[in-house]
Amino acid sequence: MIELSYKILGFLVTLGVLVVFHELGHYIVARWCGVKVLRFSVGFGRVIAARRYGKDQTEWALSAIPLGGYVKMADEREGDVAPRDLARAFNRQNVWKRIAIVAAGPTANLLLAVLLFAGTYMAGVPGQRAQLAEPAPGTPAAAARLREGDLVVAVDGDPVKSWQDLRWRLTKAQGQDSVTLSVLPAGPRAGDPPVERKLAIGQLTASDWEGNAMSVLGLRTDLGSPQIAEAVPGKPGERAGLRTGDRILSIGGNVVRSPSDVAAITNARPGVPLAFVIERGGARQEITVTPEATEQGGRTVGIAGLKLTVDPAVVEKVSLTVRYGPFEALAQGARKTWELSIFTLKMLGRIFIGEASLKNISGPITLADFAGQSAQAGLLVFVGYLALISISLGVLNLLPVPLLDGGHLLYYFAEIFKGSPVSDRAFEVGQRIGMAMLAVLMALALFNDVSRLF
């Protein structure tokens, strides 16, 4: 019940903040351009509460369907406009003002993401050092001659501050054949200047990137042998005899040094019996577990049903906090927003040409689920999640699809080149096409949401 409450509250806060910022962008620029705003609504459909404010008596409304919002302006295409307000009608503004008003919504979402990321950087983002454990033989990391204790400080020249940074830099580089890691060597070489190691990433599939790409590459951290916090009742681990408190030493002959190692091995072998070597009460024993085959993100993975923990002392030793001053935090927030915007566009392109799964498209149920999980994980995680969704909303709204802001911008740029507005017929046909496209997209998103539930 508490978890459901977090999901509902997180969903409402996420939508509320993102919609209000988006529509405020339209509203503020419309007012700057002298356009009369009739209504500012959070939500669609029937108005359930409203108040009027200001010289123009703009109606500030809360509507019944909480899946968006809108700013209604005086516009002769949408209804009668009083003679005294004709000069302030949206449709009578020059094309550059109309472009500014329409683009202001997505821009506001991107600006919000910059501010949210900057806030987290000033508060301090917890993470762990990008220090490597010994890579498994045969992996790209082993082929790149990476060694236990090596500290990654840059990827293709971009600085790496933490393990999370390293994972993002590699994710951003997908599609390339290789990346160059700058590494501070460990052991006898400690104290030497950074050396460069070329890491091959081109052979990773879309499923690898959507799963545990770091493990596939052979990049691991050493957090010690993970301990079982809970063997989920009815799942393979519990049925095989694994218990809370067992320490996992190896699986299928592979030494494990973190929970991600356990996940990588079991995920890769659905339905395959695996020998878990564990330590229980000071004695070693072997238990065979057969991971359960489960559909996850459009691929079949193995699940053992184990909740794992690690020694807090080890975690503390590798933990760090990435923190910046106000100006550097804003610069880093802007950089992160730009990188994620480009990455979002690339992912959409890969989905469109079939290189990435349609399962990556999510709807309101998944949004609520992730919002609840991030809210439970703490304020910083929730703020970061808000920033990610704000970027997605901004980028998606800029796509040249009729009904979206990007579709209207397409009409206005066509008007600039054509020398006159697009015809009413072209506008009407475009709106119908856009409505059909959005209906298909929403149906797909809801289908994916329900599939994840069941």
Tab-separated table of C-alpha atoms in Angstrom, residues 26-381:
chain	number	residue	atom	x	y	z
A	26	HIS	CA	4.277	28.927	-23.893
A	27	TYR	CA	2.426	31.332	-21.566
A	28	ILE	CA	5.357	33.609	-20.695
A	29	VAL	CA	6.582	34.006	-24.277
A	30	ALA	CA	3.012	34.520	-25.539
A	31	ARG	CA	2.594	37.374	-23.041
A	32	TRP	CA	5.982	38.847	-24.041
A	33	CYS	CA	4.837	38.770	-27.678
A	34	GLY	CA	1.595	40.577	-26.797
A	35	VAL	CA	-0.734	37.609	-27.412
A	36	LYS	CA	-3.872	37.361	-25.262
A	37	VAL	CA	-4.016	34.128	-23.231
A	38	LEU	CA	-7.542	32.910	-22.509
A	39	ARG	CA	-6.807	29.779	-20.452
A	40	PHE	CA	-3.865	28.014	-18.781
A	41	SER	CA	-4.928	24.431	-18.055
A	42	VAL	CA	-3.177	21.601	-16.258
A	43	GLY	CA	-4.890	18.499	-17.674
A	44	PHE	CA	-7.279	17.987	-20.575
A	45	GLY	CA	-11.028	17.567	-20.874
A	46	ARG	CA	-13.671	18.969	-18.535
A	47	VAL	CA	-12.533	21.812	-16.289
A	48	ILE	CA	-13.029	20.800	-12.652
A	49	ALA	CA	-11.649	23.939	-10.976
A	50	ALA	CA	-10.773	27.400	-12.312
A	51	ARG	CA	-9.946	30.953	-11.255
A	52	ARG	CA	-9.474	34.112	-13.333
A	53	TYR	CA	-6.595	36.511	-12.734
A	54	GLY	CA	-4.954	39.561	-14.293
A	55	LYS	CA	-5.946	42.339	-16.644
A	56	ASP	CA	-6.909	39.828	-19.348
A	57	GLN	CA	-8.823	37.674	-16.847
A	58	THR	CA	-6.879	34.579	-17.926
A	59	GLU	CA	-8.556	31.414	-16.667
A	60	TRP	CA	-6.173	29.201	-14.650
A	61	ALA	CA	-7.762	25.761	-14.708
A	62	LEU	CA	-7.383	22.208	-13.460
A	63	SER	CA	-8.937	19.710	-15.875
A	64	ALA	CA	-10.134	16.125	-15.482
A	65	ILE	CA	-7.554	14.143	-17.498
A	66	PRO	CA	-4.112	14.637	-15.860
A	67	LEU	CA	-1.998	13.575	-18.869
A	68	GLY	CA	-0.837	16.954	-20.124
A	69	GLY	CA	-2.029	20.537	-20.359
A	70	TYR	CA	-2.502	23.434	-22.736
A	71	VAL	CA	-2.431	27.219	-23.123
A	72	LYS	CA	-5.409	28.550	-25.057
A	73	MET	CA	-4.754	31.855	-26.832
A	74	ALA	CA	-6.996	34.207	-28.764
A	75	ASP	CA	-6.973	32.718	-32.276
A	76	GLU	CA	-9.434	33.299	-35.139
A	77	ARG	CA	-8.943	29.698	-36.365
A	78	GLU	CA	-10.319	28.349	-33.091
A	79	GLY	CA	-13.204	30.739	-32.389
A	80	ASP	CA	-14.482	34.280	-32.516
A	81	VAL	CA	-12.117	37.000	-31.327
A	82	ALA	CA	-13.435	40.352	-30.108
A	83	PRO	CA	-12.545	43.236	-32.460
A	84	ARG	CA	-10.483	44.928	-29.721
A	85	ASP	CA	-8.351	41.752	-29.370
A	86	LEU	CA	-7.717	41.068	-33.055
A	87	ALA	CA	-4.227	42.594	-32.964
A	88	ARG	CA	-3.413	40.273	-30.041
A	89	ALA	CA	-4.651	37.078	-31.736
A	90	PHE	CA	-2.030	34.357	-32.134
A	91	ASN	CA	-2.764	33.815	-35.828
A	92	ARG	CA	-2.116	37.512	-36.590
A	93	GLN	CA	1.405	37.519	-35.159
A	94	ASN	CA	4.391	37.393	-37.486
A	95	VAL	CA	5.868	33.954	-38.077
A	96	TRP	CA	8.910	34.531	-35.865
A	97	LYS	CA	6.739	35.360	-32.856
A	98	ARG	CA	4.656	32.233	-33.476
A	99	ILE	CA	7.834	30.150	-33.684
A	100	ALA	CA	9.081	31.631	-30.407
A	101	ILE	CA	5.781	30.937	-28.610
A	102	VAL	CA	5.555	27.313	-29.813
A	103	ALA	CA	9.224	26.522	-29.197
A	104	ALA	CA	9.066	27.969	-25.685
A	105	GLY	CA	7.316	24.910	-24.199
A	106	PRO	CA	9.956	22.291	-25.111
A	107	THR	CA	12.693	24.826	-24.367
A	108	ALA	CA	11.266	25.290	-20.862
A	109	ASN	CA	11.479	21.513	-20.301
A	110	LEU	CA	15.118	21.443	-21.386
A	111	LEU	CA	15.914	24.455	-19.191
A	112	LEU	CA	14.213	22.719	-16.255
A	113	ALA	CA	16.445	19.680	-16.808
A	114	VAL	CA	19.552	21.908	-16.741
A	115	LEU	CA	18.448	23.434	-13.420
A	116	LEU	CA	17.545	20.077	-11.880
A	117	PHE	CA	20.862	18.497	-12.871
A	118	ALA	CA	22.714	21.581	-11.613
A	119	GLY	CA	20.903	21.256	-8.283
A	120	THR	CA	21.968	17.626	-7.892
A	121	TYR	CA	25.581	18.484	-8.793
A	122	MET	CA	25.662	21.249	-6.174
A	123	ALA	CA	24.117	18.952	-3.550
A	124	GLY	CA	26.590	16.187	-4.447
A	125	VAL	CA	25.871	13.048	-6.479
A	126	PRO	CA	26.865	9.840	-4.659
A	127	GLY	CA	28.701	7.214	-6.681
A	128	GLN	CA	31.706	4.912	-6.639
A	129	ARG	CA	35.197	5.050	-8.059
A	130	ALA	CA	35.643	3.816	-11.635
A	131	GLN	CA	38.190	1.271	-10.413
A	132	LEU	CA	38.176	-2.078	-12.162
A	133	ALA	CA	38.227	-5.641	-10.906
A	134	GLU	CA	40.065	-8.278	-12.959
A	135	PRO	CA	38.076	-8.746	-16.209
A	136	ALA	CA	36.812	-12.195	-17.141
A	137	PRO	CA	38.921	-13.979	-19.794
A	138	GLY	CA	37.694	-13.584	-23.363
A	139	THR	CA	35.930	-10.254	-22.752
A	140	PRO	CA	36.756	-6.993	-24.580
A	141	ALA	CA	38.187	-5.594	-21.312
A	142	ALA	CA	40.631	-8.507	-21.066
A	143	ALA	CA	41.581	-8.029	-24.722
A	144	ALA	CA	42.232	-4.332	-23.987
A	145	ARG	CA	44.771	-5.391	-21.302
A	146	LEU	CA	42.827	-3.809	-18.482
A	147	ARG	CA	43.853	-5.094	-15.052
A	148	GLU	CA	42.557	-5.275	-11.509
A	149	GLY	CA	42.916	-1.926	-9.753
A	150	ASP	CA	43.088	0.167	-12.944
A	151	LEU	CA	41.232	3.483	-12.511
A	152	VAL	CA	39.422	4.839	-15.579
A	153	VAL	CA	39.740	8.633	-15.751
A	154	ALA	CA	38.462	9.390	-19.274
A	155	VAL	CA	36.605	7.893	-22.252
A	156	ASP	CA	37.573	9.327	-25.654
A	157	GLY	CA	38.979	12.340	-23.832
A	158	ASP	CA	35.806	13.026	-21.790
A	159	PRO	CA	36.603	13.024	-18.045
A	160	VAL	CA	35.196	10.202	-15.926
A	161	LYS	CA	34.518	11.005	-12.278
A	162	SER	CA	32.733	7.827	-11.180
A	163	TRP	CA	31.579	4.344	-12.186
A	164	GLN	CA	28.213	5.848	-13.136
A	165	ASP	CA	30.046	8.350	-15.365
A	166	LEU	CA	31.937	5.514	-17.048
A	167	ARG	CA	28.731	3.596	-17.747
A	168	TRP	CA	27.091	6.703	-19.263
A	169	ARG	CA	30.102	7.508	-21.470
A	170	LEU	CA	30.085	3.957	-22.847
A	171	THR	CA	26.309	3.953	-23.348
A	172	LYS	CA	26.589	7.236	-25.248
A	173	ALA	CA	29.266	5.704	-27.482
A	174	GLN	CA	27.142	2.741	-28.623
A	175	GLY	CA	27.278	2.402	-32.379
A	176	GLN	CA	31.046	3.039	-32.450
A	177	ASP	CA	33.524	0.228	-33.091
A	178	SER	CA	35.676	1.138	-30.100
A	179	VAL	CA	36.442	3.736	-27.452
A	180	THR	CA	39.749	4.855	-25.929
A	181	LEU	CA	39.964	4.578	-22.153
A	182	SER	CA	42.491	6.679	-20.253
A	183	VAL	CA	43.534	4.582	-17.277
A	184	LEU	CA	45.637	5.215	-14.189
A	185	PRO	CA	47.463	1.895	-13.733
A	186	ALA	CA	47.483	-0.033	-10.450
A	187	GLY	CA	50.037	-2.278	-8.772
A	188	PRO	CA	53.739	-1.836	-9.648
A	189	ARG	CA	52.766	0.747	-12.273
A	190	ALA	CA	50.905	2.933	-9.739
A	191	GLY	CA	51.973	6.562	-9.975
A	192	ASP	CA	52.656	6.362	-13.714
A	193	PRO	CA	50.803	8.815	-15.995
A	194	PRO	CA	47.521	7.633	-17.578
A	195	VAL	CA	47.845	5.018	-20.309
A	196	GLU	CA	45.418	4.524	-23.186
A	197	ARG	CA	43.549	1.297	-23.768
A	198	LYS	CA	41.345	0.695	-26.831
A	199	LEU	CA	38.138	-1.080	-25.796
A	200	ALA	CA	36.129	-2.786	-28.581
A	201	ILE	CA	32.380	-2.171	-28.193
A	202	GLY	CA	31.157	-2.691	-31.754
A	203	GLN	CA	30.254	-6.349	-31.260
A	204	LEU	CA	27.669	-5.607	-28.557
A	205	THR	CA	24.084	-6.168	-29.697
A	206	ALA	CA	21.033	-4.029	-28.918
A	207	SER	CA	20.066	-6.616	-26.280
A	208	ASP	CA	23.499	-6.278	-24.667
A	209	TRP	CA	23.112	-2.508	-24.387
A	210	GLU	CA	19.596	-2.861	-23.031
A	211	GLY	CA	20.846	-5.413	-20.474
A	212	ASN	CA	24.124	-5.397	-18.537
A	213	ALA	CA	26.558	-4.016	-21.105
A	214	MET	CA	29.294	-3.414	-18.528
A	215	SER	CA	29.461	-7.106	-17.655
A	216	VAL	CA	29.422	-8.124	-21.320
A	217	LEU	CA	32.405	-5.823	-21.868
A	218	GLY	CA	34.146	-7.376	-18.847
A	219	LEU	CA	34.135	-4.133	-16.841
A	220	ARG	CA	33.549	-4.996	-13.190
A	221	THR	CA	33.956	-3.460	-9.760
A	222	ASP	CA	35.207	-5.337	-6.709
A	223	LEU	CA	32.700	-5.030	-3.874
A	224	GLY	CA	33.580	-8.371	-2.284
A	225	SER	CA	31.532	-11.560	-2.316
A	226	PRO	CA	27.838	-10.571	-2.291
A	227	GLN	CA	25.592	-11.836	0.506
A	228	ILE	CA	21.988	-12.953	0.115
A	229	ALA	CA	19.657	-10.466	1.843
A	230	GLU	CA	16.586	-12.454	0.742
A	231	ALA	CA	15.902	-15.551	-1.332
A	232	VAL	CA	12.520	-14.658	-2.826
A	233	PRO	CA	9.959	-17.371	-1.903
A	234	GLY	CA	8.990	-19.615	-4.811
A	235	LYS	CA	11.892	-18.487	-7.014
A	236	PRO	CA	14.733	-20.768	-8.203
A	237	GLY	CA	17.253	-19.706	-5.561
A	238	GLU	CA	14.930	-20.368	-2.650
A	239	ARG	CA	13.683	-23.654	-4.137
A	240	ALA	CA	17.285	-24.855	-4.572
A	241	GLY	CA	18.072	-24.193	-0.908
A	242	LEU	CA	19.828	-20.808	-0.873
A	243	ARG	CA	19.179	-18.869	2.341
A	244	THR	CA	19.445	-15.365	3.757
A	245	GLY	CA	23.017	-14.809	4.951
A	246	ASP	CA	24.679	-17.121	2.407
A	247	ARG	CA	27.746	-15.521	0.798
A	248	ILE	CA	28.101	-16.275	-2.928
A	249	LEU	CA	31.713	-17.038	-3.877
A	250	SER	CA	31.357	-18.246	-7.457
A	251	ILE	CA	28.762	-19.290	-10.044
A	252	GLY	CA	29.499	-21.841	-12.741
A	253	GLY	CA	33.197	-21.608	-11.976
A	254	ASN	CA	33.237	-17.794	-12.282
A	255	VAL	CA	34.301	-15.843	-9.188
A	256	VAL	CA	31.746	-13.146	-8.328
A	257	ARG	CA	32.763	-9.864	-6.705
A	258	SER	CA	29.558	-7.826	-6.819
A	259	PRO	CA	25.765	-8.195	-7.193
A	260	SER	CA	26.095	-7.168	-10.848
A	261	ASP	CA	28.353	-10.197	-11.442
A	262	VAL	CA	25.590	-12.469	-10.124
A	263	ALA	CA	22.994	-10.741	-12.297
A	264	ALA	CA	25.189	-10.916	-15.409
A	265	ILE	CA	25.851	-14.656	-15.059
A	266	THR	CA	22.278	-15.690	-14.215
A	267	ASN	CA	20.718	-13.355	-16.799
A	268	ALA	CA	22.885	-14.857	-19.541
A	269	ARG	CA	21.877	-18.480	-18.760
A	270	PRO	CA	18.083	-18.845	-18.560
A	271	GLY	CA	17.093	-22.462	-17.914
A	272	VAL	CA	20.714	-23.622	-17.505
A	273	PRO	CA	21.700	-25.348	-14.208
A	274	LEU	CA	24.443	-23.331	-12.482
A	275	ALA	CA	26.703	-24.421	-9.608
A	276	PHE	CA	26.584	-21.769	-6.853
A	277	VAL	CA	29.540	-22.095	-4.468
A	278	ILE	CA	28.494	-20.424	-1.237
A	279	GLU	CA	29.831	-19.894	2.254
A	280	ARG	CA	27.385	-20.723	5.065
A	281	GLY	CA	28.369	-20.790	8.732
A	282	GLY	CA	32.066	-20.705	7.839
A	283	ALA	CA	31.830	-23.770	5.555
A	284	ARG	CA	31.719	-23.934	1.757
A	285	GLN	CA	29.101	-25.885	-0.137
A	286	GLU	CA	27.782	-26.157	-3.670
A	287	ILE	CA	24.115	-25.704	-4.619
A	288	THR	CA	22.751	-26.049	-8.152
A	289	VAL	CA	20.318	-23.324	-9.224
A	290	THR	CA	18.493	-23.181	-12.559
A	291	PRO	CA	17.614	-19.549	-13.400
A	292	GLU	CA	14.025	-19.045	-14.459
A	293	ALA	CA	13.542	-17.823	-18.048
A	294	THR	CA	11.800	-14.435	-18.015
A	295	GLU	CA	10.972	-11.863	-20.696
A	296	GLN	CA	12.622	-8.550	-19.831
A	297	GLY	CA	12.985	-5.563	-22.140
A	298	GLY	CA	12.234	-7.653	-25.215
A	299	ARG	CA	14.749	-10.411	-24.453
A	300	THR	CA	14.776	-13.650	-22.461
A	301	VAL	CA	16.915	-13.541	-19.317
A	302	GLY	CA	17.505	-15.874	-16.394
A	303	ILE	CA	16.284	-14.871	-12.927
A	304	ALA	CA	17.417	-16.616	-9.710
A	305	GLY	CA	15.177	-14.532	-7.417
A	306	LEU	CA	17.856	-13.262	-5.041
A	307	LYS	CA	18.120	-9.913	-3.286
A	308	LEU	CA	21.783	-9.231	-2.577
A	309	THR	CA	23.824	-6.972	-0.359
A	310	VAL	CA	27.525	-6.230	0.089
A	311	ASP	CA	29.804	-5.370	3.001
A	312	PRO	CA	29.145	-1.673	3.912
A	313	ALA	CA	32.832	-1.213	4.788
A	314	VAL	CA	33.854	-2.204	1.248
A	315	VAL	CA	31.220	0.084	-0.263
A	316	GLU	CA	32.417	2.999	1.868
A	317	LYS	CA	35.992	2.469	0.695
A	318	VAL	CA	35.072	2.823	-3.005
A	319	SER	CA	32.338	5.451	-2.561
A	320	LEU	CA	32.713	9.082	-3.566
A	321	THR	CA	30.566	12.171	-4.013
A	322	VAL	CA	30.733	14.218	-7.214
A	323	ARG	CA	30.083	17.869	-6.340
A	324	TYR	CA	30.527	21.187	-8.202
A	325	GLY	CA	30.229	24.883	-7.397
A	326	PRO	CA	27.205	26.835	-8.763
A	327	PHE	CA	28.677	27.944	-12.111
A	328	GLU	CA	30.382	24.626	-12.876
A	329	ALA	CA	27.189	22.812	-11.805
A	330	LEU	CA	25.172	24.837	-14.342
A	331	ALA	CA	27.747	24.080	-17.045
A	332	GLN	CA	27.678	20.379	-16.204
A	333	GLY	CA	23.852	20.426	-16.097
A	334	ALA	CA	23.733	22.022	-19.554
A	335	ARG	CA	26.242	19.483	-20.892
A	336	LYS	CA	24.300	16.550	-19.429
A	337	THR	CA	21.022	17.879	-20.859
A	338	TRP	CA	22.590	18.299	-24.308
A	339	GLU	CA	24.124	14.814	-24.262
A	340	LEU	CA	20.880	13.165	-23.121
A	341	SER	CA	18.870	15.086	-25.735
A	342	ILE	CA	21.153	13.852	-28.525
A	343	PHE	CA	21.102	10.331	-27.056
A	344	THR	CA	17.274	10.385	-26.970
A	345	LEU	CA	17.154	11.362	-30.647
A	346	LYS	CA	19.639	8.619	-31.537
A	347	MET	CA	17.583	6.028	-29.646
A	348	LEU	CA	14.412	7.133	-31.426
A	349	GLY	CA	16.260	6.797	-34.729
A	350	ARG	CA	17.474	3.305	-33.820
A	351	ILE	CA	13.936	2.259	-32.851
A	352	PHE	CA	12.632	3.674	-36.147
A	353	ILE	CA	15.117	1.683	-38.271
A	354	GLY	CA	14.740	-1.466	-36.151
A	355	GLU	CA	18.130	-1.425	-34.401
A	356	ALA	CA	16.509	-1.022	-30.960
A	357	SER	CA	13.450	-2.750	-29.553
A	358	LEU	CA	9.979	-1.172	-29.556
A	359	LYS	CA	9.868	-2.380	-25.941
A	360	ASN	CA	11.852	0.765	-25.082
A	361	ILE	CA	8.691	2.827	-25.615
A	362	SER	CA	6.910	3.275	-22.290
A	363	GLY	CA	3.594	4.763	-21.226
A	364	PRO	CA	1.993	6.242	-18.094
A	365	ILE	CA	2.029	2.982	-16.097
A	366	THR	CA	5.786	2.583	-16.433
A	367	LEU	CA	6.194	6.315	-15.804
A	368	ALA	CA	4.252	5.950	-12.538
A	369	ASP	CA	6.239	2.854	-11.564
A	370	PHE	CA	9.620	4.514	-12.111
A	371	ALA	CA	8.424	7.729	-10.461
A	372	GLY	CA	7.451	5.750	-7.355
A	373	GLN	CA	10.729	3.816	-7.280
A	374	SER	CA	12.803	6.981	-7.634
A	375	ALA	CA	10.769	8.784	-4.964
A	376	GLN	CA	11.416	5.899	-2.560
A	377	ALA	CA	15.139	5.950	-3.423
A	378	GLY	CA	15.508	9.533	-2.171
A	379	LEU	CA	15.177	13.157	-3.230
A	380	LEU	CA	18.335	13.265	-5.372
A	381	VAL	CA	17.298	10.187	-7.364
